Amino acid sequence: MGNFAIGLDYGTNSVRSLIVDSQTGEEIASSVWGYAHGENGVVVDERDPNFARQHPQDYVDGFVATITDALRKARDRKGFAAEQVIGIGVDTTGSTPIPVDRAGTPLAFSPERGSHPAALAWLWKDHTAFAEAAEITELAAKIRPQYLAKCGGVYSSEWYWAKLLHCKRTAPEVFAAAFTWIELTDWIPAVLTGTTRPDQVKRGICAAGHKAMYHRDWGGYPEAEFLARLDPELARVRESLPAEVHTIREAAGFLSGEWAEKLGLPRGLPVAVGAFDAHVGGVGSGIEPGTLVKNIGTSSCDLLVSPLAKGMRDIPGLCGIVPESILPGNFGLEAGQSAVGDIFNWYVSFIQPGGKERGSHASLSEQAAKLKAGESGLLALDWENGNRTVLVDQRLTGLILGLSLHSTAAEIYRALIEATAFGSRIIAERFEEYGVSVERIVACGGIPQKNPLFMQICADVMGRPIEISRSTETPALGSAMAGAVVAGARAGGHDTFEAAAARMTGVLPRRYTPERESARVYDRIYRLYRKLHDIFGTREYRDNLFDVMKELLRIRDEARGL
Amino acid sequence: MGNFAIGLDYGTNSVRSLIVDSQTGEEIASSVWGYAHGENGVVVDERDPNFARQHPQDYVDGFVATITDALRKARDRKGFAAEQVIGIGVDTTGSTPIPVDRAGTPLAFSPERGSHPAALAWLWKDHTAFAEAAEITELAAKIRPQYLAKCGGVYSSEWYWAKLLHCKRTAPEVFAAAFTWIELTDWIPAVLTGTTRPDQVKRGICAAGHKAMYHRDWGGYPEAEFLARLDPELARVRESLPAEVHTIREAAGFLSGEWAEKLGLPRGLPVAVGAFDAHVGGVGSGIEPGTLVKNIGTSSCDLLVSPLAKGMRDIPGLCGIVPESILPGNFGLEAGQSAVGDIFNWYVSFIQPGGKERGSHASLSEQAAKLKAGESGLLALDWENGNRTVLVDQRLTGLILGLSLHSTAAEIYRALIEATAFGSRIIAERFEEYGVSVERIVACGGIPQKNPLFMQICADVMGRPIEISRSTETPALGSAMAGAVVAGARAGGHDTFEAAAARMTGVLPRRYTPERESARVYDRIYRLYRKLHDIFGTREYRDNLFDVMKELLRIRDEARGL
């Protein structure tokens, strides 16, 4: 008879609850619920490709539906009873800030504001704030360069302050109605533990450090003087934020009586502080110093940790380096690609190549797998959703080059896969250029177990073996580990993440090793990728093409009246 | 009761016979026959995208089938009798050289050689000779720069000597068996008039001047010394070539009794000297000084003429400037794009975007027509089949830039159309930069009457009105005009092409004029196109990307074992 932890994992399109045996890592029940609002769970705006929001009601409905359903499934298993659940952990997308009132209730729930699109949760991939992000970058470069150094040199339109500033500029009435903005990842534990009042919410280091420029060096969140230069109202929001933030080894609180009853769980269960899905996925993949965890799904998140004791210098172009944001006791380093699976999905569902019969992922993969490296003559840049690392620029776009009248749908599919692998390699090289060694690569997320072609190309392009995390749900598993750690060994959990990892994580027997000939060819193509990357993405070259993509986007936005 | 001329037009996939009233231009009967060999009439090699050949038997079968059928259809018309046919003109693709024996019989007809792919006709778009073309360019640059000046500075893999040299290198036994090589456009009139013996064949200035470096300045075909430096056997072929070449106002000979009987035509009909389809299409569109004729089909050919009396300086990047190659009495200037309709066809038939229902040309056009200029944020280079003008480089490839996760199949379709329009504009600007004014644009060929979206985008991008030739078969019409001119006014034809044009050509009432707002947006995008064009296609920029496409093609060819 074991003890069980629940991991609650909020993705882009759905939420999952996973019940895990804290001593064996066995995943005994799982339940997924797709958000009800919008297209595939994302509220979009047809005229504005930058727009991506979600309705907070889906977040609440989502944990009710999935925890209840997972418990129901687990009850069918011998040896499980809801009383044996010892803790809950939570991970979510981010930066996904939600405007809330003084009670911590989302404005989207209010009759007056609820219908306004700015009152929704601003999903991580909402890029409407690109101009504000540039403005924040510019101001910080001028008066607070240290802020930028910790987030890769560029503040992103995906992040907290840019989104708030864009709301202030474009929907001031909504902004005025918001007492503060709470990251989804902090809001869920607060809801579960009945602590949504803003002064009670335990905010996590992960969201604060990676997205909201929180750092001890300057006393936490950005200084009021800095924020006021952007807009005095941002300084007002700052006052609602706490001085201290927390790691996932701390409890945000304890499951409220009301929710315990509704969900059929023991009262007073510890609920861990929330963190981002990809980061917690690193924990669920057994991250430790030297292990690069690549969480590959619609986008990718590349994680490394390095002991606090060793210190850490700034790495340009890295989304963030934040103490204890991934694994307590270590610096958390986050890099990533703004789109991976999303690119293949775009190709299959928007372009719909290959006619009706040959245009599925399975069919295109099968055809693409027959091609040799370099055989198509194609080369692509994987920037259909911008570039998160190392260029940190949302205003970049995808490119395909080498097209001939004989290029096939499957060749393009493979070129898109290769492009994401080249993007991966740039990231790994950037870590190593700055002294953070990569001794081992473990992949997790939606793609690695499903797409052997992708994994083989990654290994070939990166020139290194890649292992695959055993769990297909590493973020949920990582959250369950956090639930087990906040419960502690005495309650049947663990006292450290090391102990939890030893019991609860592992890799599959099958690993991908580079094929020599492909790796040799990809080395050559990678040099070309690198040149395109630099000439379109930076001003490093004298005759760069940096303005080409920008100008096209300006023309596009004008044509669309944005 | 009128007098009639026959135009015989050999395209890439099929041959057409057109019977035209020489006094009204009325096209009274037409017949098309698709070549029997290969895919869509082209013999291809799956492993080598550069390979494109045809079987000469198709050329003979083609005129028999179509002349017979057109005469049969015409007989149904009141007032027509085969006895009233006064002349025949011929146009074909080119450079499409055919290796022949001492009798002028194609090697493909011989039992020993017939099955060898090198014994076929080397279709214009065969690019297997790219290395030899580069070699010819290099040698000419060194010892005969004047040769290059007349053909745009670069000798193309599509052209006569490059193809012969490639045959010598890769199929020496076929090359040794060939007494000479005759352009398709010279061979058809020779067949019809029973003059295929190489010393009897009247070779046209069009093929000789544009593709085989024939020019009076150096006494005709390239000097033996030059050819011998490439390969002594080329000098041997030169000996089989005549000193003088001819314009389409001259008769190649007279219809042989055998063919007259077989086809049901009067004996002794004059058959005009052959020329290339696109050039003769200029004639059928009423070309005159100041009128740019754009023949737009699978590829494009842009034609201008300028009076011999005005003289002409060399224009870099122009495929050729040849006295009397288009219209007797004028310099003929030929530019063009290696692919136009072929690019849209590639997209629809190779990529098959939009699923089963939304992926047709009609459906993609309908969706694309709803987009505004610039709205997609996409920009493409139209180099899927290389660039014929002004870069003259087959080793360039297509590019699409600006892709986002919201880019649609129809947006890409429109971007491909726009790319070909930008390519058109570069050509028109090049003419004007060198003092050849463009006062009027007349479009003809397969696309203009079928594709209003394409035409409107062309007008918007070029910022000028575009008229459409009345005939949908301007090459066949131009050939019929040549048939009428070699017959002469006394026989019921015309003594000059001016007279023939006045009676036989015209434009449609509908013309396309630029929409101001679109033209303004396209001006901005054109600047970006121009930058990509220069940075990928030339070494003009210090940090050019000239090697990127080349290196990808090298890698591709190595991967394919070519």
mmCIF file of C-alpha atoms in Angstrom, chain B residues 8 59 97 136 138-139 150 176 194 239 242 351 378 459 469 544 553:
data_model
loop_
_atom_site.group_PDB
_atom_site.id
_atom_site.type_symbol
_atom_site.label_atom_id
_atom_site.label_comp_id
_atom_site.label_asym_id
_atom_site.label_seq_id
_atom_site.Cartn_x
_atom_site.Cartn_y
_atom_site.Cartn_z
ATOM 1 C CA LEU B 8 2.770 25.067 -85.987
ATOM 2 C CA TYR B 59 7.654 15.907 -82.891
ATOM 3 C CA PRO B 97 19.129 20.463 -79.634
ATOM 4 C CA ILE B 136 31.981 27.930 -70.886
ATOM 5 C CA GLU B 138 34.677 30.965 -67.331
ATOM 6 C CA LEU B 139 36.587 30.294 -70.526
ATOM 7 C CA LYS B 150 25.841 39.290 -76.075
ATOM 8 C CA ALA B 176 30.674 10.401 -81.291
ATOM 9 C CA GLY B 194 12.618 17.416 -96.997
ATOM 10 C CA GLU B 239 32.330 22.495 -89.055
ATOM 11 C CA PRO B 242 26.551 27.053 -91.716
ATOM 12 C CA ILE B 351 2.783 20.330 -52.203
ATOM 13 C CA LEU B 378 5.088 36.828 -46.699
ATOM 14 C CA ALA B 459 -0.017 45.508 -62.807
ATOM 15 C CA SER B 469 -3.161 39.912 -76.461
ATOM 16 C CA ASN B 544 26.247 38.181 -49.216
ATOM 17 C CA LEU B 553 22.698 22.292 -53.865
#
